[in-house]
PDB file of C-alpha atoms in Angstrom:
ATOM      1  CA  UNK A  14       0.134   0.000   0.004  1.00  0.00           C
ATOM      2  CA  UNK A  15       1.107   3.544  -0.709  1.00  0.00           C
ATOM      3  CA  UNK A  16       2.134   5.480   2.455  1.00  0.00           C
ATOM      4  CA  UNK A  17       2.114   9.284   2.623  1.00  0.00           C
ATOM      5  CA  UNK A  18       3.009  10.493   5.851  1.00  0.00           C
ATOM      6  CA  UNK A  19       3.051  14.388   6.978  1.00  0.00           C
ATOM      7  CA  UNK A  20       5.265  15.266  10.123  1.00  0.00           C
ATOM      8  CA  UNK A  21       2.685  16.629  12.379  1.00  0.00           C
ATOM      9  CA  UNK A  22      -1.149  16.098  12.534  1.00  0.00           C
ATOM     10  CA  UNK A  23      -1.356  19.538  14.726  1.00  0.00           C
ATOM     11  CA  UNK A  24       0.608  22.310  14.683  1.00  0.00           C
ATOM     12  CA  UNK A  25       0.388  25.649  16.463  1.00  0.00           C
ATOM     13  CA  UNK A  26       2.467  28.440  15.620  1.00  0.00           C
ATOM     14  CA  UNK A  27       2.842  32.169  16.276  1.00  0.00           C
ATOM     15  CA  UNK A  28       2.359  34.906  13.377  1.00  0.00           C
ATOM     16  CA  UNK A  29       5.901  35.650  11.871  1.00  0.00           C
ATOM     17  CA  UNK A  30       7.480  32.259  12.424  1.00  0.00           C
ATOM     18  CA  UNK A  31       9.123  30.180   9.798  1.00  0.00           C
ATOM     19  CA  UNK A  32       7.150  26.971   9.390  1.00  0.00           C
ATOM     20  CA  UNK A  33       8.073  23.671   7.788  1.00  0.00           C
ATOM     21  CA  UNK A  34       5.364  20.993   7.021  1.00  0.00           C
ATOM     22  CA  UNK A  35       7.489  17.609   5.727  1.00  0.00           C
ATOM     23  CA  UNK A  36       5.863  15.136   3.666  1.00  0.00           C
ATOM     24  CA  UNK A  37       7.428  11.716   2.929  1.00  0.00           C
ATOM     25  CA  UNK A  38       6.090   9.024   0.338  1.00  0.00           C
ATOM     26  CA  UNK A  39       7.079   5.420   0.180  1.00  0.00           C
ATOM     27  CA  UNK A  40       6.073   4.755  -3.340  1.00  0.00           C
ATOM     28  CA  UNK A  41       8.811   6.381  -5.359  1.00  0.00           C
ATOM     29  CA  UNK A  42       6.504   8.499  -7.043  1.00  0.00           C
ATOM     30  CA  UNK A  43       7.630  11.154  -9.373  1.00  0.00           C
ATOM     31  CA  UNK A  44       4.734  13.879  -8.589  1.00  0.00           C
ATOM     32  CA  UNK A  45       3.996  15.291  -5.181  1.00  0.00           C
ATOM     33  CA  UNK A  46       1.312  17.876  -4.367  1.00  0.00           C
ATOM     34  CA  UNK A  47       0.530  20.446  -1.344  1.00  0.00           C
ATOM     35  CA  UNK A  48      -3.005  21.450  -1.046  1.00  0.00           C
ATOM     36  CA  UNK A  49      -4.701  23.403   1.546  1.00  0.00           C
ATOM     37  CA  UNK A  50      -8.434  22.744   2.379  1.00  0.00           C
ATOM     38  CA  UNK A  51     -10.633  25.833   4.301  1.00  0.00           C
ATOM     39  CA  UNK A  52     -14.404  25.556   4.668  1.00  0.00           C
ATOM     40  CA  UNK A  53     -16.543  26.061   1.424  1.00  0.00           C
ATOM     41  CA  UNK A  54     -13.544  26.394  -0.638  1.00  0.00           C
ATOM     42  CA  UNK A  55     -12.342  22.849  -1.389  1.00  0.00           C
ATOM     43  CA  UNK A  56      -8.785  21.637  -1.958  1.00  0.00           C
ATOM     44  CA  UNK A  57      -6.797  24.354  -3.105  1.00  0.00           C
ATOM     45  CA  UNK A  58      -3.293  23.553  -5.122  1.00  0.00           C
ATOM     46  CA  UNK A  59      -0.217  25.410  -3.642  1.00  0.00           C
ATOM     47  CA  UNK A  60       2.805  23.778  -4.757  1.00  0.00           C
ATOM     48  CA  UNK A  61       3.547  20.734  -6.958  1.00  0.00           C
ATOM     49  CA  UNK A  62       6.659  19.012  -8.179  1.00  0.00           C
ATOM     50  CA  UNK A  63       7.022  16.393 -10.878  1.00  0.00           C
ATOM     51  CA  UNK A  64      10.920  15.776 -10.160  1.00  0.00           C
ATOM     52  CA  UNK A  65      13.550  16.369  -7.583  1.00  0.00           C
ATOM     53  CA  UNK A  66      14.583  19.832  -7.494  1.00  0.00           C
ATOM     54  CA  UNK A  67      11.680  20.763  -9.629  1.00  0.00           C
ATOM     55  CA  UNK A  68       8.641  22.913  -8.369  1.00  0.00           C
ATOM     56  CA  UNK A  69       5.764  24.296 -10.070  1.00  0.00           C
ATOM     57  CA  UNK A  70       3.252  26.879  -8.699  1.00  0.00           C
ATOM     58  CA  UNK A  71      -0.103  26.067  -8.133  1.00  0.00           C
ATOM     59  CA  UNK A  72      -3.374  28.107  -7.910  1.00  0.00           C
ATOM     60  CA  UNK A  73      -2.519  29.932  -4.354  1.00  0.00           C
ATOM     61  CA  UNK A  74       1.533  29.827  -4.087  1.00  0.00           C
ATOM     62  CA  UNK A  75       1.884  33.351  -2.233  1.00  0.00           C
ATOM     63  CA  UNK A  76       3.595  33.446   1.093  1.00  0.00           C
ATOM     64  CA  UNK A  77       4.788  29.756   0.450  1.00  0.00           C
ATOM     65  CA  UNK A  78       7.834  27.974  -0.755  1.00  0.00           C
ATOM     66  CA  UNK A  79       8.569  24.324  -1.053  1.00  0.00           C
ATOM     67  CA  UNK A  80      11.542  22.064  -1.340  1.00  0.00           C
ATOM     68  CA  UNK A  81      11.976  18.513  -2.997  1.00  0.00           C
ATOM     69  CA  UNK A  82      15.706  17.724  -2.531  1.00  0.00           C
ATOM     70  CA  UNK A  83      15.046  13.974  -2.424  1.00  0.00           C
ATOM     71  CA  UNK A  84      12.203  11.973  -4.314  1.00  0.00           C
ATOM     72  CA  UNK A  85      10.312  10.800  -1.520  1.00  0.00           C
ATOM     73  CA  UNK A  86      10.305  14.190   0.554  1.00  0.00           C
ATOM     74  CA  UNK A  87       8.469  17.492  -0.392  1.00  0.00           C
ATOM     75  CA  UNK A  88       8.326  20.188   2.087  1.00  0.00           C
ATOM     76  CA  UNK A  89       6.155  23.065   2.469  1.00  0.00           C
ATOM     77  CA  UNK A  90       7.736  26.443   3.937  1.00  0.00           C
ATOM     78  CA  UNK A  91       5.613  29.284   5.211  1.00  0.00           C
ATOM     79  CA  UNK A  92       8.374  31.983   5.523  1.00  0.00           C
ATOM     80  CA  UNK A  93       6.581  34.157   7.793  1.00  0.00           C
ATOM     81  CA  UNK A  94       3.578  32.589   8.804  1.00  0.00           C
ATOM     82  CA  UNK A  95       0.167  34.644   9.314  1.00  0.00           C
ATOM     83  CA  UNK A  96      -3.218  34.044  10.400  1.00  0.00           C
ATOM     84  CA  UNK A  97      -4.707  33.681   7.270  1.00  0.00           C
ATOM     85  CA  UNK A  98      -2.515  30.595   6.684  1.00  0.00           C
ATOM     86  CA  UNK A  99      -4.558  28.788   9.303  1.00  0.00           C
ATOM     87  CA  UNK A 100      -5.786  25.860   7.619  1.00  0.00           C
ATOM     88  CA  UNK A 101      -5.600  21.897   6.996  1.00  0.00           C
ATOM     89  CA  UNK A 102      -2.703  21.296   4.919  1.00  0.00           C
ATOM     90  CA  UNK A 103      -2.645  18.082   2.705  1.00  0.00           C
ATOM     91  CA  UNK A 104       0.115  16.520   0.964  1.00  0.00           C
ATOM     92  CA  UNK A 105      -0.381  14.119  -2.050  1.00  0.00           C
ATOM     93  CA  UNK A 106       1.740  12.016  -4.450  1.00  0.00           C
ATOM     94  CA  UNK A 107       1.332  10.625  -7.655  1.00  0.00           C
ATOM     95  CA  UNK A 108       2.769   8.085 -10.113  1.00  0.00           C
ATOM     96  CA  UNK A 109       2.958   8.056 -13.962  1.00  0.00           C
ATOM     97  CA  UNK A 110       4.602  11.383 -14.905  1.00  0.00           C
ATOM     98  CA  UNK A 111       2.096  14.020 -14.695  1.00  0.00           C
ATOM     99  CA  UNK A 112      -0.852  11.970 -16.102  1.00  0.00           C
ATOM    100  CA  UNK A 113      -4.073  13.175 -14.474  1.00  0.00           C
ATOM    101  CA  UNK A 114      -5.588   9.632 -15.475  1.00  0.00           C
ATOM    102  CA  UNK A 115      -3.502   8.603 -12.139  1.00  0.00           C
ATOM    103  CA  UNK A 116      -4.978   8.677  -8.896  1.00  0.00           C
ATOM    104  CA  UNK A 117      -3.392  11.175  -6.134  1.00  0.00           C
ATOM    105  CA  UNK A 118      -2.466   9.268  -2.613  1.00  0.00           C
ATOM    106  CA  UNK A 119      -2.882  11.848   0.352  1.00  0.00           C
ATOM    107  CA  UNK A 120      -1.381  11.834   3.500  1.00  0.00           C
ATOM    108  CA  UNK A 121      -3.457  12.461   6.545  1.00  0.00           C
ATOM    109  CA  UNK A 122      -3.185  16.007   6.883  1.00  0.00           C
ATOM    110  CA  UNK A 123      -1.614  18.727   8.968  1.00  0.00           C
ATOM    111  CA  UNK A 124      -4.116  21.355  10.679  1.00  0.00           C
ATOM    112  CA  UNK A 125      -2.171  24.294  11.174  1.00  0.00           C
ATOM    113  CA  UNK A 126      -3.268  27.392  13.342  1.00  0.00           C
ATOM    114  CA  UNK A 127      -1.200  30.484  13.398  1.00  0.00           C
ATOM    115  CA  UNK A 128      -2.058  32.792  16.499  1.00  0.00           C
TER     116      UNK A 128
ATOM    117  CA  UNK B  29      -9.434  28.924 -12.714  1.00  0.00           C
ATOM    118  CA  UNK B  30     -12.025  26.324 -13.673  1.00  0.00           C
ATOM    119  CA  UNK B  31     -15.033  25.922 -11.712  1.00  0.00           C
ATOM    120  CA  UNK B  32     -16.255  22.410 -10.385  1.00  0.00           C
ATOM    121  CA  UNK B  33     -19.142  22.405  -8.340  1.00  0.00           C
ATOM    122  CA  UNK B  34     -20.477  19.800  -6.406  1.00  0.00           C
ATOM    123  CA  UNK B  35     -24.376  19.527  -4.939  1.00  0.00           C
ATOM    124  CA  UNK B  36     -25.553  19.059  -2.518  1.00  0.00           C
ATOM    125  CA  UNK B  37     -23.161  20.452   0.029  1.00  0.00           C
ATOM    126  CA  UNK B  38     -24.321  18.115   2.629  1.00  0.00           C
ATOM    127  CA  UNK B  39     -27.007  15.273   2.944  1.00  0.00           C
ATOM    128  CA  UNK B  40     -28.204  13.139   5.654  1.00  0.00           C
ATOM    129  CA  UNK B  41     -29.339   9.813   4.774  1.00  0.00           C
ATOM    130  CA  UNK B  42     -31.062   6.644   6.658  1.00  0.00           C
ATOM    131  CA  UNK B  43     -29.338   3.809   7.043  1.00  0.00           C
ATOM    132  CA  UNK B  44     -30.460   1.093   4.069  1.00  0.00           C
ATOM    133  CA  UNK B  45     -31.387   4.170   1.903  1.00  0.00           C
ATOM    134  CA  UNK B  46     -29.786   4.907  -1.372  1.00  0.00           C
ATOM    135  CA  UNK B  47     -28.624   8.498  -2.669  1.00  0.00           C
ATOM    136  CA  UNK B  48     -26.733   9.968  -4.934  1.00  0.00           C
ATOM    137  CA  UNK B  49     -25.049  13.475  -5.763  1.00  0.00           C
ATOM    138  CA  UNK B  50     -23.601  15.408  -8.362  1.00  0.00           C
ATOM    139  CA  UNK B  51     -20.274  16.928  -9.888  1.00  0.00           C
ATOM    140  CA  UNK B  52     -20.449  19.370 -12.311  1.00  0.00           C
ATOM    141  CA  UNK B  53     -17.528  20.631 -14.459  1.00  0.00           C
ATOM    142  CA  UNK B  54     -16.958  22.531 -17.759  1.00  0.00           C
ATOM    143  CA  UNK B  55     -17.789  20.642 -20.677  1.00  0.00           C
ATOM    144  CA  UNK B  56     -15.069  21.869 -22.835  1.00  0.00           C
ATOM    145  CA  UNK B  57     -11.399  20.607 -22.719  1.00  0.00           C
ATOM    146  CA  UNK B  58     -12.478  17.661 -20.618  1.00  0.00           C
ATOM    147  CA  UNK B  59      -9.438  14.765 -19.488  1.00  0.00           C
ATOM    148  CA  UNK B  60     -10.502  13.196 -16.551  1.00  0.00           C
ATOM    149  CA  UNK B  61     -12.714  13.114 -13.627  1.00  0.00           C
ATOM    150  CA  UNK B  62     -11.858  12.040 -10.044  1.00  0.00           C
ATOM    151  CA  UNK B  63     -13.937  10.772  -7.125  1.00  0.00           C
ATOM    152  CA  UNK B  64     -12.414  10.512  -3.688  1.00  0.00           C
ATOM    153  CA  UNK B  65     -13.826   9.889  -0.271  1.00  0.00           C
ATOM    154  CA  UNK B  66     -12.709  11.633   2.788  1.00  0.00           C
ATOM    155  CA  UNK B  67     -13.454  10.108   5.977  1.00  0.00           C
ATOM    156  CA  UNK B  68     -12.995  12.247   9.169  1.00  0.00           C
ATOM    157  CA  UNK B  69      -9.262  11.965  10.825  1.00  0.00           C
ATOM    158  CA  UNK B  70      -8.444   9.778   7.495  1.00  0.00           C
ATOM    159  CA  UNK B  71      -6.465  10.601   4.319  1.00  0.00           C
ATOM    160  CA  UNK B  72      -8.868  11.105   1.016  1.00  0.00           C
ATOM    161  CA  UNK B  73      -8.942   7.862  -0.738  1.00  0.00           C
ATOM    162  CA  UNK B  74      -9.488   7.761  -4.583  1.00  0.00           C
ATOM    163  CA  UNK B  75     -12.572   5.775  -5.759  1.00  0.00           C
ATOM    164  CA  UNK B  76     -12.892   6.225  -9.127  1.00  0.00           C
ATOM    165  CA  UNK B  77     -10.674   7.869 -12.176  1.00  0.00           C
ATOM    166  CA  UNK B  78     -13.146   8.405 -14.983  1.00  0.00           C
ATOM    167  CA  UNK B  79     -11.993   9.519 -18.652  1.00  0.00           C
ATOM    168  CA  UNK B  80     -14.702   8.330 -21.207  1.00  0.00           C
ATOM    169  CA  UNK B  81     -18.126   9.825 -21.986  1.00  0.00           C
ATOM    170  CA  UNK B  82     -20.887   6.964 -20.685  1.00  0.00           C
ATOM    171  CA  UNK B  83     -18.166   5.768 -18.468  1.00  0.00           C
ATOM    172  CA  UNK B  84     -19.536   3.845 -15.420  1.00  0.00           C
ATOM    173  CA  UNK B  85     -17.605   2.583 -12.451  1.00  0.00           C
ATOM    174  CA  UNK B  86     -18.604   0.385  -9.616  1.00  0.00           C
ATOM    175  CA  UNK B  87     -17.113  -0.423  -6.389  1.00  0.00           C
ATOM    176  CA  UNK B  88     -19.136  -2.489  -4.199  1.00  0.00           C
ATOM    177  CA  UNK B  89     -22.280  -0.363  -3.380  1.00  0.00           C
ATOM    178  CA  UNK B  90     -20.958   2.504  -4.863  1.00  0.00           C
ATOM    179  CA  UNK B  91     -21.187   3.640  -8.674  1.00  0.00           C
ATOM    180  CA  UNK B  92     -20.549   6.484 -10.664  1.00  0.00           C
ATOM    181  CA  UNK B  93     -21.259   7.852 -14.125  1.00  0.00           C
ATOM    182  CA  UNK B  94     -20.061  10.305 -16.557  1.00  0.00           C
ATOM    183  CA  UNK B  95     -21.333  12.782 -19.022  1.00  0.00           C
ATOM    184  CA  UNK B  96     -18.699  14.701 -20.316  1.00  0.00           C
ATOM    185  CA  UNK B  97     -20.852  16.460 -23.339  1.00  0.00           C
ATOM    186  CA  UNK B  98     -23.140  18.344 -20.420  1.00  0.00           C
ATOM    187  CA  UNK B  99     -20.291  18.278 -17.830  1.00  0.00           C
ATOM    188  CA  UNK B 100     -21.543  16.227 -15.084  1.00  0.00           C
ATOM    189  CA  UNK B 101     -20.772  13.048 -13.181  1.00  0.00           C
ATOM    190  CA  UNK B 102     -23.241  11.281 -10.498  1.00  0.00           C
ATOM    191  CA  UNK B 103     -22.158   9.140  -7.619  1.00  0.00           C
ATOM    192  CA  UNK B 104     -24.413   6.764  -6.235  1.00  0.00           C
ATOM    193  CA  UNK B 105     -24.475   4.930  -3.042  1.00  0.00           C
ATOM    194  CA  UNK B 106     -27.010   1.841  -2.810  1.00  0.00           C
ATOM    195  CA  UNK B 107     -28.077   0.801   0.742  1.00  0.00           C
ATOM    196  CA  UNK B 108     -26.124   3.408   2.601  1.00  0.00           C
ATOM    197  CA  UNK B 109     -24.076   2.019   5.908  1.00  0.00           C
ATOM    198  CA  UNK B 110     -22.540   3.981   8.353  1.00  0.00           C
ATOM    199  CA  UNK B 111     -19.215   3.522   7.097  1.00  0.00           C
ATOM    200  CA  UNK B 112     -20.205   5.767   4.095  1.00  0.00           C
ATOM    201  CA  UNK B 113     -20.307   8.958   6.326  1.00  0.00           C
ATOM    202  CA  UNK B 114     -17.549  10.921   4.650  1.00  0.00           C
ATOM    203  CA  UNK B 115     -17.231  13.767   2.428  1.00  0.00           C
ATOM    204  CA  UNK B 116     -17.067  12.737  -1.322  1.00  0.00           C
ATOM    205  CA  UNK B 117     -14.837  15.140  -3.236  1.00  0.00           C
ATOM    206  CA  UNK B 118     -14.771  15.314  -7.203  1.00  0.00           C
ATOM    207  CA  UNK B 119     -11.705  16.667  -9.227  1.00  0.00           C
ATOM    208  CA  UNK B 120     -11.482  17.691 -12.785  1.00  0.00           C
ATOM    209  CA  UNK B 121      -8.482  17.977 -15.392  1.00  0.00           C
ATOM    210  CA  UNK B 122      -8.263  19.390 -18.614  1.00  0.00           C
ATOM    211  CA  UNK B 123      -5.480  17.551 -19.667  1.00  0.00           C
ATOM    212  CA  UNK B 124      -2.598  14.880 -19.205  1.00  0.00           C
ATOM    213  CA  UNK B 125      -0.172  17.020 -17.518  1.00  0.00           C
ATOM    214  CA  UNK B 126      -2.593  19.124 -15.802  1.00  0.00           C
ATOM    215  CA  UNK B 127      -3.437  19.657 -12.295  1.00  0.00           C
ATOM    216  CA  UNK B 128      -6.595  18.605 -10.777  1.00  0.00           C
ATOM    217  CA  UNK B 129      -8.994  21.274  -9.900  1.00  0.00           C
ATOM    218  CA  UNK B 130     -11.599  20.088  -6.826  1.00  0.00           C
ATOM    219  CA  UNK B 131     -14.939  20.519  -5.835  1.00  0.00           C
ATOM    220  CA  UNK B 132     -15.901  21.630  -2.470  1.00  0.00           C
ATOM    221  CA  UNK B 133     -17.261  18.492  -1.815  1.00  0.00           C
ATOM    222  CA  UNK B 134     -20.399  16.885  -0.102  1.00  0.00           C
ATOM    223  CA  UNK B 135     -20.622  15.944   3.288  1.00  0.00           C
ATOM    224  CA  UNK B 136     -22.681  12.585   3.374  1.00  0.00           C
ATOM    225  CA  UNK B 137     -23.956  11.747   7.013  1.00  0.00           C
ATOM    226  CA  UNK B 138     -25.781   8.203   7.600  1.00  0.00           C
ATOM    227  CA  UNK B 139     -28.190   8.247  10.222  1.00  0.00           C
ATOM    228  CA  UNK B 140     -28.226   4.870  11.832  1.00  0.00           C
TER     229      UNK B 140
END
């Protein structure tokens, strides 16, 4: 079974802090994604990566950066956390190049609260 | 940004009843339609990936249909059980190398 793990289930940070959210997948998937989920808005794509050291902006990249130094790990970075970044963050991975025929496998999510 | 709509937003169904809900998407430039189930405190899990007009997929008591010409997909659950309680997400793509755009989900609660 594909396993996607995220470093924390719950996280509380203060405004202005630098925040790292880690995601690891164990199935050698090429593609990895970071989403945030807010009530009434559905999953929105922040960044994605289709190869090591490659990254592409999603729909809402402002205030975020990412790092993919190894194939299995995709990190989301909040350079200076703000209260409007309080949200549920989901990581996903996918195989098969960038084909949207392939399902995405999700981690359990990190609920981040920025005070 | 593509608009993917799901209705209803939430639904309460008596155990044993059947139910269905809708995902609407732009009918132009269709490539793939995904359905995911997201149970509380768990990870979203893929149910179906649908690509052809008229596609029907089935997994146990859950099935889905696809109409790409009119831009909608239905998800059906037959004989609802408490374990079916979850948020059901659909996601749409316009191309093989394009990202998925997700709807806001239908939150289903099964009443024992």
